[in-house]
Short mmCIF file of C-alpha atoms in Angstrom, two decimals:
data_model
loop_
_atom_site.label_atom_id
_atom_site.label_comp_id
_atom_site.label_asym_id
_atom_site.label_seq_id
_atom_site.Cartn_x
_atom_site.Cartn_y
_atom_site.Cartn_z
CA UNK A 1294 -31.52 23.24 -57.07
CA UNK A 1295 -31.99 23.12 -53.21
CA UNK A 1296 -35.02 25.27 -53.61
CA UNK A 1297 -36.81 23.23 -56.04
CA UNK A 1298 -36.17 20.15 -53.88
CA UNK A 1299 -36.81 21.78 -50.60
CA UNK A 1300 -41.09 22.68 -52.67
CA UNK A 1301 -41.16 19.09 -54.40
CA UNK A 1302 -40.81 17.18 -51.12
CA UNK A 1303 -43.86 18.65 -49.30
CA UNK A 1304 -45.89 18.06 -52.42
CA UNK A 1305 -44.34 14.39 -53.22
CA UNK A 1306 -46.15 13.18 -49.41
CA UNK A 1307 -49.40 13.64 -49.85
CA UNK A 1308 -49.44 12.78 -53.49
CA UNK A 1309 -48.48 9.22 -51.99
CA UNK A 1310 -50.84 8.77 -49.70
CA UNK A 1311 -53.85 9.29 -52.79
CA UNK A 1312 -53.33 5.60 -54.28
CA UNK A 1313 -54.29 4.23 -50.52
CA UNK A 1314 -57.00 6.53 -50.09
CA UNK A 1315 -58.25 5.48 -53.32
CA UNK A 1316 -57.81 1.67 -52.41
CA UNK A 1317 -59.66 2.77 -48.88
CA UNK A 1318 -62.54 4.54 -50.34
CA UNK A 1319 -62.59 1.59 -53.45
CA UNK A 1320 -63.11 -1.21 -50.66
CA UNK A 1321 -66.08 0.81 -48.80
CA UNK A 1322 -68.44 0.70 -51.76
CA UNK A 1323 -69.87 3.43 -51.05
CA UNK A 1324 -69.20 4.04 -46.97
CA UNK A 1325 -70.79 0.86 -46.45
CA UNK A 1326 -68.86 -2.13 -45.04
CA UNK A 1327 -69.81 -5.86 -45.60
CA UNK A 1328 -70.88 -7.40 -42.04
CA UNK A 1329 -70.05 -10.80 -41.33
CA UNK A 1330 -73.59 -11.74 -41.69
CA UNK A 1331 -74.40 -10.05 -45.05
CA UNK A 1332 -70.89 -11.96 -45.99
CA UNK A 1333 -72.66 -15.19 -44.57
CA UNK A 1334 -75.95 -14.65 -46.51
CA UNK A 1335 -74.49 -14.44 -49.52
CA UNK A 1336 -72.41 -17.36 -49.49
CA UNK A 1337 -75.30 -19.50 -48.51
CA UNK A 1338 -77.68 -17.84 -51.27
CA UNK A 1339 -74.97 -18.75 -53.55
CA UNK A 1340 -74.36 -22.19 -53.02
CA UNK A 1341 -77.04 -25.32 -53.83
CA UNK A 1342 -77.75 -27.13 -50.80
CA UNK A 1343 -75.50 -30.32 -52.09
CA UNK A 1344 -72.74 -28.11 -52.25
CA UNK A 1345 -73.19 -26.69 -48.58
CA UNK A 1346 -73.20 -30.17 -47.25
CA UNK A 1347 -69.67 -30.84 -48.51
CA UNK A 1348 -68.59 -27.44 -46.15
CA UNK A 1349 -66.82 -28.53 -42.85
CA UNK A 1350 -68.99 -28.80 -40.17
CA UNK A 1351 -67.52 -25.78 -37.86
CA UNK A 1352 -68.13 -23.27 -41.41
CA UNK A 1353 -71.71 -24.51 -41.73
CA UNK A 1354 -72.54 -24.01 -37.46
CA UNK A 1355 -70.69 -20.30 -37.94
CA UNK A 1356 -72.82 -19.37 -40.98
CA UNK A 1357 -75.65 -20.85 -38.60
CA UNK A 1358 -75.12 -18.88 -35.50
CA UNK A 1359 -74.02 -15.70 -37.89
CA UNK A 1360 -77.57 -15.75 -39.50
CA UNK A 1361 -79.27 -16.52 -36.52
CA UNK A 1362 -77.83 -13.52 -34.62
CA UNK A 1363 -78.85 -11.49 -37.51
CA UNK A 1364 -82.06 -12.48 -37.44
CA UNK A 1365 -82.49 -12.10 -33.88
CA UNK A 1366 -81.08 -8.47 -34.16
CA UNK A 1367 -83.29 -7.61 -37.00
CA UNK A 1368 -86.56 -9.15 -35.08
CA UNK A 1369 -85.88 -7.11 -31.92
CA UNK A 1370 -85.66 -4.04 -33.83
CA UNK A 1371 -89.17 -4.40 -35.39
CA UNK A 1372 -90.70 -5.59 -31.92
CA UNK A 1373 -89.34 -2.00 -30.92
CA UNK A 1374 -90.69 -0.46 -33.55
CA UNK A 1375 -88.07 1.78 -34.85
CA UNK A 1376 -88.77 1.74 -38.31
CA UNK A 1377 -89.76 3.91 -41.01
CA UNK A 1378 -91.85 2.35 -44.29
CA UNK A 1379 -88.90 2.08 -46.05
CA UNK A 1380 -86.51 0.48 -43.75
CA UNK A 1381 -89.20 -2.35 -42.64
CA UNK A 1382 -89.69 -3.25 -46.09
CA UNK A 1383 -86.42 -3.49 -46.29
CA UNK A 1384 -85.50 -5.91 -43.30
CA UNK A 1385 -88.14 -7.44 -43.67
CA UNK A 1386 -87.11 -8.48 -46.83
CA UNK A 1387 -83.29 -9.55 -45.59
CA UNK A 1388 -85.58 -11.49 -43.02
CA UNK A 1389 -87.37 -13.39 -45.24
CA UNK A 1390 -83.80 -13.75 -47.10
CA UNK A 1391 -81.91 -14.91 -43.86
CA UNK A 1392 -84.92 -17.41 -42.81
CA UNK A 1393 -84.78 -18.62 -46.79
CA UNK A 1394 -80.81 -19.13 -45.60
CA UNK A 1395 -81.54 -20.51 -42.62
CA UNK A 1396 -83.89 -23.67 -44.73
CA UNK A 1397 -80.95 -24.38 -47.12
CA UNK A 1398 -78.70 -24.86 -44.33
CA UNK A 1399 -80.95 -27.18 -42.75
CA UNK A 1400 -81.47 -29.15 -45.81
CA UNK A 1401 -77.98 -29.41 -46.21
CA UNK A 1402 -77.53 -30.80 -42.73
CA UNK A 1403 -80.46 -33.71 -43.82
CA UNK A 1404 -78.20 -34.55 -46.83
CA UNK A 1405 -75.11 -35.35 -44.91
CA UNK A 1406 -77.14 -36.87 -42.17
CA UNK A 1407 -75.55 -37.26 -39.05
CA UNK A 1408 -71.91 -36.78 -40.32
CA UNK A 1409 -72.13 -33.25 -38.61
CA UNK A 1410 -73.51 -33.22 -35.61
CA UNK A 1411 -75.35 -30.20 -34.40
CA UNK A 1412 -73.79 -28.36 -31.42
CA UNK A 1413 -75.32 -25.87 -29.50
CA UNK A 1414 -72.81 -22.64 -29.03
CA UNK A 1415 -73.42 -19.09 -27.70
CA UNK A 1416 -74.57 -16.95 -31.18
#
């Protein structure tokens, strides 16, 4: 009996550890992680501007400096010129997304008027 114990315990630890992997590799989608600004871009593209002006004012500003980093990074890389065909069709097309982003959030700010005052932080 010892002998069968002493071979299913080396095999029982890893076969543990496969449900996390699983749950690691499940939340990657693919090797590829959700940046805060992707995560920002979508939750602007998803909501009508009424709805973004009922957002506290401190969510709306981050989701503002969060796309306008991104679009600052994105902007430098094509005044360096560093991309292929494919990739500058590509950010240029999360550009045109992000500045698209950018308008909503602004015409949420003119429907809530000056209940949210815009400050001016570090991006």
């Amino acid at each position: 009996m010892e002998p069968l114990i002493s071979l299913v315990i080396p095999l029982a630890v890893p076969l543990a550890a496969v449900p996390v992997l699983v749950l690691v590799l499940l939340r990657r989608r693919g090797g590829r992680r959700t940046t805060r600004a992707e995560a920002a871009l979508a939750e602007v593209e998803s909501a009508s501007p009424a709805v973004i002006a009922d957002w506290p004012c401190g969510h709306r500003e981050d989701l503002s400096r969060l796309l306008a980093a991104d679009r600052a990074a994105r902007s430098a890389e094509f005044r360096q010129g560093l991309h292929t065909a494919a990739s500058r069709e590509k950010d240029w097309s999360r550009l045109e997304r992000v500045a698209a982003a950018e308008r909503r959030l602004e015409q949420a700010r003119a429907l809530d008027g000056s209940a949210c005052p815009r400050t001016r932080r570090p991006a």
